[in-house]
PDB file of C-alpha atoms in Angstrom:
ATOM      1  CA  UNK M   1     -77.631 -66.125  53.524  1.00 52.00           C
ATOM      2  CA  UNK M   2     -76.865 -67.490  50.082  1.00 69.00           C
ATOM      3  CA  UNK M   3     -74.706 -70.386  49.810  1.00 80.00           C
ATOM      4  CA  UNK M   4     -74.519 -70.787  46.214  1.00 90.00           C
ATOM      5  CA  UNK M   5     -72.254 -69.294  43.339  1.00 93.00           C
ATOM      6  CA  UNK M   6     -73.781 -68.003  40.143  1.00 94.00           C
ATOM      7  CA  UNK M   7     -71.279 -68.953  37.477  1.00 95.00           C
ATOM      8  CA  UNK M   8     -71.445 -67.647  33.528  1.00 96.00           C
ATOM      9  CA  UNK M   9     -69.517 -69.441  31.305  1.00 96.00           C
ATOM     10  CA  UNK M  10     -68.033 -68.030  27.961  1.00 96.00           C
ATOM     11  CA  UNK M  11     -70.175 -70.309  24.766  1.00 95.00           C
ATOM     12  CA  UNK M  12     -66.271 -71.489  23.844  1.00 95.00           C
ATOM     13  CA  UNK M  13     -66.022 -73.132  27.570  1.00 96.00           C
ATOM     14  CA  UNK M  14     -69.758 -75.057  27.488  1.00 96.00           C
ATOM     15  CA  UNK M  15     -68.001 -78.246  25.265  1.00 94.00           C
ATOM     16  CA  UNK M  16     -66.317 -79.146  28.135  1.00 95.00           C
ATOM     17  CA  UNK M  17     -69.881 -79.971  30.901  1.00 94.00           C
ATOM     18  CA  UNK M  18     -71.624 -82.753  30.313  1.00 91.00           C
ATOM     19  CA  UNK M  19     -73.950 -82.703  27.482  1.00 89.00           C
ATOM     20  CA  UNK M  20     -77.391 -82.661  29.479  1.00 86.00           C
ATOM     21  CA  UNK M  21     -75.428 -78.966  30.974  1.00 87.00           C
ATOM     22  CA  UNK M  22     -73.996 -77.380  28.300  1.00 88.00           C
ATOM     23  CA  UNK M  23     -77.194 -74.662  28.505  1.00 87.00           C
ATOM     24  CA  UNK M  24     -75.944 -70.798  27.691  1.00 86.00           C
ATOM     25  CA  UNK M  25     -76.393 -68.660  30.444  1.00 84.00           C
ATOM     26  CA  UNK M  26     -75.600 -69.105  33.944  1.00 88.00           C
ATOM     27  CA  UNK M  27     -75.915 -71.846  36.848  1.00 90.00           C
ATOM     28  CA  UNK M  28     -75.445 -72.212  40.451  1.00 92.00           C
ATOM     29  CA  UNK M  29     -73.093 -73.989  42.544  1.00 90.00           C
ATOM     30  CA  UNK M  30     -72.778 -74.732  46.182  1.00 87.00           C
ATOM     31  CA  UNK M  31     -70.113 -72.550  47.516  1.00 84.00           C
ATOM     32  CA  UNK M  32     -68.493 -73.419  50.571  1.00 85.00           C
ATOM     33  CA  UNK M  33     -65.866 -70.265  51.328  1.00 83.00           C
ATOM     34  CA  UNK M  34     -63.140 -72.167  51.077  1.00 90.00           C
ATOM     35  CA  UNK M  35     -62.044 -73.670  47.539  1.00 92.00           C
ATOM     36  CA  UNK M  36     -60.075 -71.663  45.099  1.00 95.00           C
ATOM     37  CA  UNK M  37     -62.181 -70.050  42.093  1.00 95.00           C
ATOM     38  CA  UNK M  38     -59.732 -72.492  40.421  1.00 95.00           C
ATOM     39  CA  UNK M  39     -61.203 -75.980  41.920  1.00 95.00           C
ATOM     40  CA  UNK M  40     -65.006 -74.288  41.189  1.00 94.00           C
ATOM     41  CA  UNK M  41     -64.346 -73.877  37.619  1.00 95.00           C
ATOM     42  CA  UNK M  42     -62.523 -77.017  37.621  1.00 95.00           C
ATOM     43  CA  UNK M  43     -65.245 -79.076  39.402  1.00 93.00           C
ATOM     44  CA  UNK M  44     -67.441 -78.189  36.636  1.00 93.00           C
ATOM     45  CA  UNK M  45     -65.181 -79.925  34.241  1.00 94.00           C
ATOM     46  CA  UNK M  46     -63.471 -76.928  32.598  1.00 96.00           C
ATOM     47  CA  UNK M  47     -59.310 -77.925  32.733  1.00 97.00           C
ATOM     48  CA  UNK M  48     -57.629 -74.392  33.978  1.00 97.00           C
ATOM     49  CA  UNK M  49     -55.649 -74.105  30.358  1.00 97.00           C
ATOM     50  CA  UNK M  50     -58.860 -73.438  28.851  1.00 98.00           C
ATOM     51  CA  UNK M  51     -59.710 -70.538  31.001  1.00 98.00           C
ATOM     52  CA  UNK M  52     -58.873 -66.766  30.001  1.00 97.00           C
ATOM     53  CA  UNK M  53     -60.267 -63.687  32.573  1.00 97.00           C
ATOM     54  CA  UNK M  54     -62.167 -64.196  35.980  1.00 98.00           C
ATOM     55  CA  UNK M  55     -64.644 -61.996  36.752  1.00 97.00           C
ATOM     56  CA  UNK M  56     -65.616 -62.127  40.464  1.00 96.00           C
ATOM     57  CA  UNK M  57     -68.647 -59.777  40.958  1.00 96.00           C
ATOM     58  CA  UNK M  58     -67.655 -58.302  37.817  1.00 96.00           C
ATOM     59  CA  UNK M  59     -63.847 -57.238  39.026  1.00 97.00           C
ATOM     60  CA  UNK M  60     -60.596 -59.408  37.398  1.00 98.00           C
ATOM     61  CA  UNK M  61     -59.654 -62.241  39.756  1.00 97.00           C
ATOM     62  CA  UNK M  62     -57.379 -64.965  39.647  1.00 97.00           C
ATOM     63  CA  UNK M  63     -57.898 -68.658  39.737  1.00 96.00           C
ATOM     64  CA  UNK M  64     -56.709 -68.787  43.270  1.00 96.00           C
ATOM     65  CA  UNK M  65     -59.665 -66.494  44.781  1.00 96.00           C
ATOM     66  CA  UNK M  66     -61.450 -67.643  47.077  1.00 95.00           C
ATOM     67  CA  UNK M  67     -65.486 -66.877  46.264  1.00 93.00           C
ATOM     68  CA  UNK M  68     -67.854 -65.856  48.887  1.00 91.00           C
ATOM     69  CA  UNK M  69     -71.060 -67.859  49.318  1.00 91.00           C
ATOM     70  CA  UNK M  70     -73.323 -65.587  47.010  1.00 92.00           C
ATOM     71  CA  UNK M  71     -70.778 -64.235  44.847  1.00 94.00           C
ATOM     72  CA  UNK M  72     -71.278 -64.037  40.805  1.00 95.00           C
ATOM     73  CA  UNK M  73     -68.400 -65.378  38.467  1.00 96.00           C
ATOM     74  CA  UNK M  74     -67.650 -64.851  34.836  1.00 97.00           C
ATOM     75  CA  UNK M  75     -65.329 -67.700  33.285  1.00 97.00           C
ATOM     76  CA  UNK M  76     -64.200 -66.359  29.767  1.00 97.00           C
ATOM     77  CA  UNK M  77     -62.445 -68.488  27.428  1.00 97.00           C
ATOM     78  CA  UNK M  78     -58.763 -68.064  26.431  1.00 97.00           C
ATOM     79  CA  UNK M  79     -58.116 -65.025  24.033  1.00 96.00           C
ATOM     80  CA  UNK M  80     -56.763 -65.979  20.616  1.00 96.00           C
ATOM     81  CA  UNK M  81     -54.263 -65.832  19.506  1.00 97.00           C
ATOM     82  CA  UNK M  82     -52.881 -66.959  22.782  1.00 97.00           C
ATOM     83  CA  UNK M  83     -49.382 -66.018  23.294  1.00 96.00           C
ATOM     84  CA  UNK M  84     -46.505 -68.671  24.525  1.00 97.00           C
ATOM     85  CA  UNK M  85     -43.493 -67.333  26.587  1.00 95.00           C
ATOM     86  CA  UNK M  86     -40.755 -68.169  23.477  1.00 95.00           C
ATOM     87  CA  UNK M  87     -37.319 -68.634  24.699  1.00 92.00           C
ATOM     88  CA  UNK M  88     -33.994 -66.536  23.027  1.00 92.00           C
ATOM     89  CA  UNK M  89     -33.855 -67.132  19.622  1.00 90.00           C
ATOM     90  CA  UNK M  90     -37.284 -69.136  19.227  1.00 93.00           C
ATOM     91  CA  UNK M  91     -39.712 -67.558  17.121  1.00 93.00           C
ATOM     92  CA  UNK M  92     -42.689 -70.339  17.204  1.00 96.00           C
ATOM     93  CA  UNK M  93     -43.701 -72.019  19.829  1.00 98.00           C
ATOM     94  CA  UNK M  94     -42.806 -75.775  19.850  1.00 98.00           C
ATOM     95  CA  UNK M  95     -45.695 -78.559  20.233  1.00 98.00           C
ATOM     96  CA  UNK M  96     -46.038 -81.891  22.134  1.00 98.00           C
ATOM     97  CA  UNK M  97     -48.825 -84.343  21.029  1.00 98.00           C
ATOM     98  CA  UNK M  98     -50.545 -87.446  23.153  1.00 96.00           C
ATOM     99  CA  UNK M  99     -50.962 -90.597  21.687  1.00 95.00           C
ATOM    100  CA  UNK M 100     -54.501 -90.005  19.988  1.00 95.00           C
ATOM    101  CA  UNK M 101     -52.753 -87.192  17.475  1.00 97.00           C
ATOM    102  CA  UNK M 102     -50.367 -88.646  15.322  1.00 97.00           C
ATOM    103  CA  UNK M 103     -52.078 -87.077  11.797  1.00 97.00           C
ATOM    104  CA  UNK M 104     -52.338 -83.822  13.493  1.00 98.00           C
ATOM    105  CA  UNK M 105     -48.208 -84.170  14.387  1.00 98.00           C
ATOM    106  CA  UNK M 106     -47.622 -84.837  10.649  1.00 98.00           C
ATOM    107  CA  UNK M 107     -49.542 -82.265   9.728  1.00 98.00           C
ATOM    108  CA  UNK M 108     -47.929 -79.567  12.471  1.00 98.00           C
ATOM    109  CA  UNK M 109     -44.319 -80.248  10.875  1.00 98.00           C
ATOM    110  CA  UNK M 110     -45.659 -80.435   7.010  1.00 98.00           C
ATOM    111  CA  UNK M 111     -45.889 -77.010   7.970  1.00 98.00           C
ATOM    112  CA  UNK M 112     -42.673 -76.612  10.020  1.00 98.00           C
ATOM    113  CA  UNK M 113     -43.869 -76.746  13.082  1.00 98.00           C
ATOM    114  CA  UNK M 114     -41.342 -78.065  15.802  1.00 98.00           C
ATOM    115  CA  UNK M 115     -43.789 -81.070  16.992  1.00 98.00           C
ATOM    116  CA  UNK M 116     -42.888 -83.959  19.336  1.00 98.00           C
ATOM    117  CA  UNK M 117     -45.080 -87.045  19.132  1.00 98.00           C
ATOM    118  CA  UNK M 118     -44.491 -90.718  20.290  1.00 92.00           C
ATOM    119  CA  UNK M 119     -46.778 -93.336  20.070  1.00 91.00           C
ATOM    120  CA  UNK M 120     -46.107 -94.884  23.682  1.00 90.00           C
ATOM    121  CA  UNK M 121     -45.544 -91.922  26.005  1.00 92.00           C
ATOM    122  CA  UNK M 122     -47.410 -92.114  29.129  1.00 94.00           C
ATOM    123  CA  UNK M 123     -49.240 -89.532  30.876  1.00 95.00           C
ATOM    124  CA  UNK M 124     -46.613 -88.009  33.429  1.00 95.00           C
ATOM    125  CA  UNK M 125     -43.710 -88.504  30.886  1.00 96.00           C
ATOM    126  CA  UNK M 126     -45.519 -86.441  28.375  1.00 97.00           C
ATOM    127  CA  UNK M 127     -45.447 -84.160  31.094  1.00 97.00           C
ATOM    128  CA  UNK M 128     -42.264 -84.425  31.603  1.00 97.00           C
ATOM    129  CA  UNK M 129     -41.005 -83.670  28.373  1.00 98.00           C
ATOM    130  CA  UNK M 130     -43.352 -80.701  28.000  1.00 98.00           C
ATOM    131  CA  UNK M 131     -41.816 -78.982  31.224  1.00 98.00           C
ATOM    132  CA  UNK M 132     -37.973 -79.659  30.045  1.00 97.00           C
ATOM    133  CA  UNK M 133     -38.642 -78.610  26.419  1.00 97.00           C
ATOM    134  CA  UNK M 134     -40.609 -76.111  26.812  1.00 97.00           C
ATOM    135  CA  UNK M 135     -43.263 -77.582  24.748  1.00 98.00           C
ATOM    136  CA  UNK M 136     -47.294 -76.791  24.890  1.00 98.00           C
ATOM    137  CA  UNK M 137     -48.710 -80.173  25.372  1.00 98.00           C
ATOM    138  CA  UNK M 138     -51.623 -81.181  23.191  1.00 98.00           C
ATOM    139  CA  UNK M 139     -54.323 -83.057  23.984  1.00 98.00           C
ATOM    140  CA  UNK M 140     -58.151 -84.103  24.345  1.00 97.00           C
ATOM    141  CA  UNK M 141     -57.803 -85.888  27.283  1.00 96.00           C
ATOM    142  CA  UNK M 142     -59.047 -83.003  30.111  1.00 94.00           C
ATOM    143  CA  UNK M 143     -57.619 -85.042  32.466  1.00 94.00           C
ATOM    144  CA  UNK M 144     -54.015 -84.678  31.123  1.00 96.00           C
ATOM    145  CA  UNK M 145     -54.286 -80.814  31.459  1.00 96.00           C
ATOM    146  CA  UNK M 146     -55.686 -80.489  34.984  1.00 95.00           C
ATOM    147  CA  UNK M 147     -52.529 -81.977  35.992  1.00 95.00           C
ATOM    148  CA  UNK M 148     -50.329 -79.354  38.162  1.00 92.00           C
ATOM    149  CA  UNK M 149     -46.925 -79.697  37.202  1.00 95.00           C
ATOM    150  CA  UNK M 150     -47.923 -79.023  33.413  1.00 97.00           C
ATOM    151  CA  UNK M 151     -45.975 -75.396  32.596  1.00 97.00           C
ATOM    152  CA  UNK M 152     -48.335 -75.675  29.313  1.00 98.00           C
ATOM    153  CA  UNK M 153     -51.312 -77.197  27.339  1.00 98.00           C
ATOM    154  CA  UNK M 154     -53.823 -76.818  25.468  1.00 98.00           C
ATOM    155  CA  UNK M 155     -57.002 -78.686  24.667  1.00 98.00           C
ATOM    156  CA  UNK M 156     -57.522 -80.008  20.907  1.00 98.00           C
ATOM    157  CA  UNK M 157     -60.732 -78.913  19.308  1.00 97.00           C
ATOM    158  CA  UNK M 158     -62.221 -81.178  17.067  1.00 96.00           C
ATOM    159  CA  UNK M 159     -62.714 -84.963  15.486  1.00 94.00           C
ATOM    160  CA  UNK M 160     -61.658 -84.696  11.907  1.00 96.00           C
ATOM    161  CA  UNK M 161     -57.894 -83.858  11.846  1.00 96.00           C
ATOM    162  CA  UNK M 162     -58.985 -80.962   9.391  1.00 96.00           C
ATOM    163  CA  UNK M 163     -60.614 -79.332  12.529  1.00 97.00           C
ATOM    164  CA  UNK M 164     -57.602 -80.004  14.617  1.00 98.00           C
ATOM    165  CA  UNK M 165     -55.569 -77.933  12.779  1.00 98.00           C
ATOM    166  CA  UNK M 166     -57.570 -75.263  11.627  1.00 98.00           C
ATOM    167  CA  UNK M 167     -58.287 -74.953  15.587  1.00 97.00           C
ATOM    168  CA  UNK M 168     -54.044 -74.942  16.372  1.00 97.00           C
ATOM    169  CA  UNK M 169     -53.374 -72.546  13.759  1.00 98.00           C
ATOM    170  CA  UNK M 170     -56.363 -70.208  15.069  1.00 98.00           C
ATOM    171  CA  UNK M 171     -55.574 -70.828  18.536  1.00 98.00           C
ATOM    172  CA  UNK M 172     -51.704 -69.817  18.317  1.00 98.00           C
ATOM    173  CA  UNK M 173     -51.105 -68.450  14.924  1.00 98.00           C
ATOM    174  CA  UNK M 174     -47.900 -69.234  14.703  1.00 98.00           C
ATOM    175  CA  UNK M 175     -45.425 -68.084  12.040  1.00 97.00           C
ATOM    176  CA  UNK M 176     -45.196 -71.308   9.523  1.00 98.00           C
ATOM    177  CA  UNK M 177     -42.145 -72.385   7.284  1.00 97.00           C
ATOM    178  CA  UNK M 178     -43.878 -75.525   5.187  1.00 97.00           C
ATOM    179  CA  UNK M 179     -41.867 -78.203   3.510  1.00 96.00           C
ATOM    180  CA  UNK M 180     -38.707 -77.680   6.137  1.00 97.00           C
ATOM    181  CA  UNK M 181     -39.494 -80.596   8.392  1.00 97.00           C
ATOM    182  CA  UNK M 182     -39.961 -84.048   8.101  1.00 98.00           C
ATOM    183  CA  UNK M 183     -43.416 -85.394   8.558  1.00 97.00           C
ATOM    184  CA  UNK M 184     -41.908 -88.495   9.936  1.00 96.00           C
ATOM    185  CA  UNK M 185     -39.280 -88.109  12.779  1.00 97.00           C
ATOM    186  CA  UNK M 186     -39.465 -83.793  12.831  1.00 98.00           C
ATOM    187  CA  UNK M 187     -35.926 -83.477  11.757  1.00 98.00           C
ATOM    188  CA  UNK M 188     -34.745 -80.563   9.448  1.00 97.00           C
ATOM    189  CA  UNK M 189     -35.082 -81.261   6.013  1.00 96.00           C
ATOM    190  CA  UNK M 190     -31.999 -80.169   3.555  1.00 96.00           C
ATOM    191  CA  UNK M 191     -32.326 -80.044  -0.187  1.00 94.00           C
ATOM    192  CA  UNK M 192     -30.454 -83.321  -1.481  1.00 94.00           C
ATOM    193  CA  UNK M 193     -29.135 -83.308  -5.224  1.00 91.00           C
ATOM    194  CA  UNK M 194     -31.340 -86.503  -7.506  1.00 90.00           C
ATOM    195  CA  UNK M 195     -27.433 -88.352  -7.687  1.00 88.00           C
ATOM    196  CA  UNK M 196     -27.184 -88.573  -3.615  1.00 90.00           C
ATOM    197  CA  UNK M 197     -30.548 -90.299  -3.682  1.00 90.00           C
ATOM    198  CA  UNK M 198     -31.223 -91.888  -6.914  1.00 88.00           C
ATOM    199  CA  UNK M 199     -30.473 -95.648  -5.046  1.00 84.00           C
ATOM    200  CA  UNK M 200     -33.199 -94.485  -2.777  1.00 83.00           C
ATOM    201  CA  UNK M 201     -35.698 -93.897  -5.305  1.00 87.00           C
ATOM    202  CA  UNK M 202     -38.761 -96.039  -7.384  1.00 87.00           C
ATOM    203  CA  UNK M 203     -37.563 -96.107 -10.804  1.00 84.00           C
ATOM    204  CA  UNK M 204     -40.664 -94.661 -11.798  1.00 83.00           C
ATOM    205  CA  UNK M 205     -39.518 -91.183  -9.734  1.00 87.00           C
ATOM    206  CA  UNK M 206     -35.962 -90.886 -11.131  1.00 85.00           C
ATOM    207  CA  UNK M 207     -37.635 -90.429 -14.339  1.00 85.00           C
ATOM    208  CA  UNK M 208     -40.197 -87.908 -13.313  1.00 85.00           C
ATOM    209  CA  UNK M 209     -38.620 -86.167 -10.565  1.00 88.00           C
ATOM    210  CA  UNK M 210     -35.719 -84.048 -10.284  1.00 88.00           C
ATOM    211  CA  UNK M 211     -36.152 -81.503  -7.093  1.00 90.00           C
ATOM    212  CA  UNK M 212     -35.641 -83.660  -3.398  1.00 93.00           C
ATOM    213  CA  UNK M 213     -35.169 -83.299  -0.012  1.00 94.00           C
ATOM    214  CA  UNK M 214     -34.029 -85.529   2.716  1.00 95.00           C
ATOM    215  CA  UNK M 215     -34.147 -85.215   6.592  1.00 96.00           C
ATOM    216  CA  UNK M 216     -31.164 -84.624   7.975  1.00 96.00           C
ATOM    217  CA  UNK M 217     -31.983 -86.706  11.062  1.00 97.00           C
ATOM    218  CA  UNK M 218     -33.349 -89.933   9.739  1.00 95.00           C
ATOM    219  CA  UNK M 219     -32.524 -89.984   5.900  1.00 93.00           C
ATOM    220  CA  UNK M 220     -35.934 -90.048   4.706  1.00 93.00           C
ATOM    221  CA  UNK M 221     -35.994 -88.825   0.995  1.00 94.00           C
ATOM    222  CA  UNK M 222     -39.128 -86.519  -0.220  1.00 93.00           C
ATOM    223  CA  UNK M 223     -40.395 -85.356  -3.311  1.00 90.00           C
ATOM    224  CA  UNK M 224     -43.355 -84.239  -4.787  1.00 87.00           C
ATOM    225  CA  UNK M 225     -45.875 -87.642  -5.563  1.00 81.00           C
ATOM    226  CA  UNK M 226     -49.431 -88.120  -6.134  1.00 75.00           C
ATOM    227  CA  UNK M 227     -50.612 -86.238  -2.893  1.00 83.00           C
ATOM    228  CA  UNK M 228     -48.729 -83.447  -3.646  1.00 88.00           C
ATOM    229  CA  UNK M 229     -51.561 -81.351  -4.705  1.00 91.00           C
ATOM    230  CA  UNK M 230     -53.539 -82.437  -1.299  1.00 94.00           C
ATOM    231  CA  UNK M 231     -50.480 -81.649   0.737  1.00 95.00           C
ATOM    232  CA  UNK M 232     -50.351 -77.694  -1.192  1.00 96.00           C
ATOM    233  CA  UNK M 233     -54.178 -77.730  -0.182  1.00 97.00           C
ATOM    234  CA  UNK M 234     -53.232 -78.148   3.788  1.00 97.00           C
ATOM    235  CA  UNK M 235     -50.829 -75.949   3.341  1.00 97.00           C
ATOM    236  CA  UNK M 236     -52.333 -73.034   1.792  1.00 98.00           C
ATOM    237  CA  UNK M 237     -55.546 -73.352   3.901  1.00 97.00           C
ATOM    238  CA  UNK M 238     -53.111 -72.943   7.246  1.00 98.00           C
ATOM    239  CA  UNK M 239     -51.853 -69.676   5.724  1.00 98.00           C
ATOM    240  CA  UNK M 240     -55.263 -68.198   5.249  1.00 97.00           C
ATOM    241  CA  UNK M 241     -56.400 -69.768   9.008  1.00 97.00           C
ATOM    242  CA  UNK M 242     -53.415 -67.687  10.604  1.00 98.00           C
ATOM    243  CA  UNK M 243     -53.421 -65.187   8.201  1.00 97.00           C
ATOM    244  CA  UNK M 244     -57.209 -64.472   9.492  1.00 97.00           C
ATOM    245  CA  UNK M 245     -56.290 -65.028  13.090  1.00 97.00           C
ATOM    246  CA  UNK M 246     -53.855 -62.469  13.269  1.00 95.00           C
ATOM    247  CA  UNK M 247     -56.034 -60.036  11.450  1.00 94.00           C
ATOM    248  CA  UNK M 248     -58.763 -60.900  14.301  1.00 90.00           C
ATOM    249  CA  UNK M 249     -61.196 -62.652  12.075  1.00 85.00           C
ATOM    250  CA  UNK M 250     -60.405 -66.376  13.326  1.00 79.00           C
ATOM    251  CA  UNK M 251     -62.794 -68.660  14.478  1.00 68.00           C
ATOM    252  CA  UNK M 252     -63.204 -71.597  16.295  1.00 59.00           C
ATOM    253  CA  UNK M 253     -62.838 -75.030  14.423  1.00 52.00           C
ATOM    254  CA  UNK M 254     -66.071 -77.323  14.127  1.00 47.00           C
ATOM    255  CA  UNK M 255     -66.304 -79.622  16.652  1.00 45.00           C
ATOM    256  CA  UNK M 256     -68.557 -82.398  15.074  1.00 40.00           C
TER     257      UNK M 256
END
């Protein structure tokens, strides 16, 4: 009797095995007729949040199946754009970021993205915050999302903060509202007359600017400076990425 598995893994999914692994096609695993399909995927190094259909001998399963020595299993990846249960009234889904992601938390809220970040959060409070917010934890750290009491995460494709976002924006296209949150603290940002913060301004910007905004949490004051025309560039190019996602011709972000 055979007492292996055969297991296919979607090309998306084949990042996440060790390098010397990451062959297309399939590959066999003892099977021992008692783990969950869950902890077999898992024990290959795939974290669960990355995983879209089962396919046990070619019928839909679900991670808790238990596979038969023998058996043949199909691990797709997850189908974008992925959809996040949104509670009444929300109409984007709200982020959480680990340490390692600060410039991709700016980013997410340059483009009005409700995103939580702290520099100092362990582990299982990062966690914790995800479950009582309601946020979808982000993250490279594969670790991090195999944990069980995480409602919701997601793994971060990517090096370059570039590919971050173009893979967030792919992954979820969500709806965007740029320039309405401040990159700093996430607060709401409110339009703010030049004579409520002229003492808060470089001389050299009362004289060239006249259109502000200031967060309505912490008080920072924005206007348009000299990486204005980089900041319109992020901006546009995450209109086109979800644009494209929601007319099904997204794509994965680079992950060199």
């Amino acid at each position: 009797m055979d007492s292996s598995l055969r297991i296919e893994l979607a090309d998306e999914l084949l990042m996440f095995l060790p390098a010397s692994r990451r062959r297309p096609g399939g590959r066999t695993v003892a099977a021992d007729g008692t783990s969950s399909l869950g902890h077999v995927v898992e024990a290959l190094g795939v974290p669960l949040p990355e995983v879209g259909a089962l396919l046990l001998d070619g019928a839909p399963a679900t991670a808790a199946d238990r596979p038969a020595p023998g058996a043949s299993v199909r691990v797709e990846a997850i189908a974008r754009p992925q959809e996040v249960p949104l509670e009444e009234g929300q109409d984007a889904p709200r982020f959480l970021l680990d340490v390692h992601l600060g410039t991709l938390a700016r980013r997410l809220r340059l483009l009005g993205l409700d995103t939580a970040y702290h520099n100092d959060m362990d582990d299982p409070a990062l966690v914790v915050q995800a479950n009582a917010e309601r946020r979808v934890l982000l993250t490279q750290d594969r670790g991090l999302l195999r944990r069980r009491a995480l409602w919701f995460g997601a793994h971060v494709r990517g090096s370059r903060p570039d590919d971050q976002l173009r893979d967030l924006l792919d992954r979820f296209a969500p709806p965007l509202a740029p320039w309405t949150r401040c990159t700093a603290c996430n607060g709401a940002l409110l339009p703010a007359p030049k004579e409520d913060v002229a003492g808060a301004l470089p001389e050299g910007t009362r004289r060239t600017q006249d259109v502000y905004g200031r967060c309505a949490d912490c008080g920072q004051v924005y206007w348009r400076g000299a990486h204005g025309d980089r900041l319109a560039e992020i901006v546009e190019a995450a209109g086109r990425t979800v644009a494209a996602r929601r007319a099904g011709r997204g794509s994965l972000a680079r992950t060199g």
